Each structure stands twice: as C-alpha cells, then as structure tokens.
Amino acid sequence: MIELRDKNTNERLGTIEDSELKFLVDELEEESETDRDYYFDADTVEMLEADGASPGLVALFRRILGSQAQEGMEITWRRV
C-alpha cells in the first residue's frame, strides 16, 4: 500500500495501490528519481481522469482536494 499525506501538514489523506502509484509516476512530472511529492489541483485530476485513471483514484483526489481544488496542494507518498 502507498500512503498519501499533505506535504504541508503531514496529515494522512488516504492510501492507493501500487498500480495506481505507477499510473501517477507515468503521468506526472518528477523533479528527480527520489521525488516523492506531486502538486494536485482540479486541472490535474481532470487530466488524470481523461488519461484513464481509475474511478477510485479520481474520487480519492477529488475528496482530498475538496474546497482547495482551485488553489491545489502538494501531496507526498510513501510505502507502508
């Protein structure tokens, strides 16, 4: 399992499967091989959905972003 956390507050946001992490790594830009965070906003979620993200992954990110969907947030991940 992969745990997602808010980069600023370290609040636990949810978990995703390895296959969903692979999808994110393939879709999103990483600054280095050790990069473990991504910036998400409403546009990012829409792009992921259009590119074939699972309905569960899309729903998770929409729930995580909530009222912050327009301004976005940085989310980190780690294996648990």
mmCIF file of C-alpha atoms in Angstrom:
data_model
loop_
_atom_site.group_PDB
_atom_site.id
_atom_site.type_symbol
_atom_site.label_atom_id
_atom_site.label_comp_id
_atom_site.label_asym_id
_atom_site.label_seq_id
_atom_site.Cartn_x
_atom_site.Cartn_y
_atom_site.Cartn_z
ATOM 1 C CA MET A 1 0.000 0.000 0.000
ATOM 2 C CA ILE A 2 1.025 3.573 -0.687
ATOM 3 C CA GLU A 3 0.121 6.213 1.894
ATOM 4 C CA LEU A 4 -0.676 9.764 0.764
ATOM 5 C CA ARG A 5 -0.043 12.758 3.035
ATOM 6 C CA ASP A 6 -0.447 16.526 2.852
ATOM 7 C CA LYS A 7 3.097 17.857 2.361
ATOM 8 C CA ASN A 8 2.460 20.949 4.497
ATOM 9 C CA THR A 9 0.647 19.402 7.466
ATOM 10 C CA ASN A 10 1.711 15.734 7.200
ATOM 11 C CA GLU A 11 -1.980 14.805 7.574
ATOM 12 C CA ARG A 12 -2.759 11.299 6.306
ATOM 13 C CA LEU A 13 -5.029 11.615 3.251
ATOM 14 C CA GLY A 14 -5.562 8.028 2.166
ATOM 15 C CA THR A 15 -3.934 5.053 0.502
ATOM 16 C CA ILE A 16 -3.557 3.824 -3.047
ATOM 17 C CA GLU A 17 -2.418 0.587 -4.673
ATOM 18 C CA ASP A 18 0.973 0.068 -6.338
ATOM 19 C CA SER A 19 -0.711 0.069 -9.763
ATOM 20 C CA GLU A 20 -2.229 3.496 -9.037
ATOM 21 C CA LEU A 21 1.161 4.855 -7.975
ATOM 22 C CA LYS A 22 2.677 3.538 -11.202
ATOM 23 C CA PHE A 23 -0.042 5.363 -13.140
ATOM 24 C CA LEU A 24 0.777 8.618 -11.288
ATOM 25 C CA VAL A 25 4.519 8.216 -11.847
ATOM 26 C CA ASP A 26 3.910 7.636 -15.560
ATOM 27 C CA GLU A 27 1.545 10.622 -15.858
ATOM 28 C CA LEU A 28 3.099 13.290 -13.646
ATOM 29 C CA GLU A 29 6.401 15.128 -13.746
ATOM 30 C CA GLU A 30 9.084 14.262 -11.218
ATOM 31 C CA GLU A 31 11.990 16.548 -10.417
ATOM 32 C CA SER A 32 14.328 13.626 -9.665
ATOM 33 C CA GLU A 33 14.364 9.864 -9.128
ATOM 34 C CA THR A 34 13.907 10.429 -5.396
ATOM 35 C CA ASP A 35 10.982 12.841 -5.797
ATOM 36 C CA ARG A 36 8.076 11.694 -3.616
ATOM 37 C CA ASP A 37 5.609 14.542 -3.963
ATOM 38 C CA TYR A 38 3.223 15.919 -6.538
ATOM 39 C CA TYR A 39 1.186 19.086 -6.912
ATOM 40 C CA PHE A 40 -2.517 18.435 -7.458
ATOM 41 C CA ASP A 41 -5.340 20.788 -8.395
ATOM 42 C CA ALA A 42 -8.654 20.391 -10.224
ATOM 43 C CA ASP A 43 -6.928 20.525 -13.626
ATOM 44 C CA THR A 44 -4.511 17.752 -12.619
ATOM 45 C CA VAL A 45 -7.371 15.493 -11.559
ATOM 46 C CA GLU A 46 -9.251 16.182 -14.808
ATOM 47 C CA MET A 47 -6.116 15.346 -16.826
ATOM 48 C CA LEU A 48 -5.609 12.101 -14.916
ATOM 49 C CA GLU A 49 -9.246 11.151 -15.448
ATOM 50 C CA ALA A 50 -9.005 11.870 -19.192
ATOM 51 C CA ASP A 51 -5.829 9.769 -19.384
ATOM 52 C CA GLY A 52 -7.522 6.724 -17.848
ATOM 53 C CA ALA A 53 -7.147 6.985 -14.077
ATOM 54 C CA SER A 54 -9.357 4.553 -12.188
ATOM 55 C CA PRO A 55 -12.653 5.988 -10.904
ATOM 56 C CA GLY A 56 -11.497 5.250 -7.342
ATOM 57 C CA LEU A 57 -8.283 7.243 -7.784
ATOM 58 C CA VAL A 58 -10.157 10.188 -9.289
ATOM 59 C CA ALA A 59 -12.705 10.124 -6.453
ATOM 60 C CA LEU A 60 -9.923 9.991 -3.845
ATOM 61 C CA PHE A 61 -8.171 13.058 -5.245
ATOM 62 C CA ARG A 62 -11.429 14.975 -5.570
ATOM 63 C CA ARG A 63 -12.192 14.185 -1.918
ATOM 64 C CA ILE A 64 -8.659 15.136 -0.833
ATOM 65 C CA LEU A 65 -8.738 18.453 -2.687
ATOM 66 C CA GLY A 66 -12.273 19.359 -1.624
ATOM 67 C CA SER A 67 -12.529 23.140 -1.345
ATOM 68 C CA GLN A 68 -8.825 23.503 -2.271
ATOM 69 C CA ALA A 69 -9.398 22.168 -5.803
ATOM 70 C CA GLN A 70 -8.716 25.505 -7.489
ATOM 71 C CA GLU A 71 -5.647 26.506 -5.458
ATOM 72 C CA GLY A 72 -4.296 22.952 -5.223
ATOM 73 C CA MET A 73 -1.964 21.266 -2.785
ATOM 74 C CA GLU A 74 1.223 19.220 -2.625
ATOM 75 C CA ILE A 75 0.802 15.564 -1.737
ATOM 76 C CA THR A 76 3.603 13.220 -0.708
ATOM 77 C CA TRP A 77 3.623 9.431 -0.841
ATOM 78 C CA ARG A 78 5.402 6.598 0.921
ATOM 79 C CA ARG A 79 5.191 2.830 1.038
ATOM 80 C CA VAL A 80 3.667 1.362 4.196
#
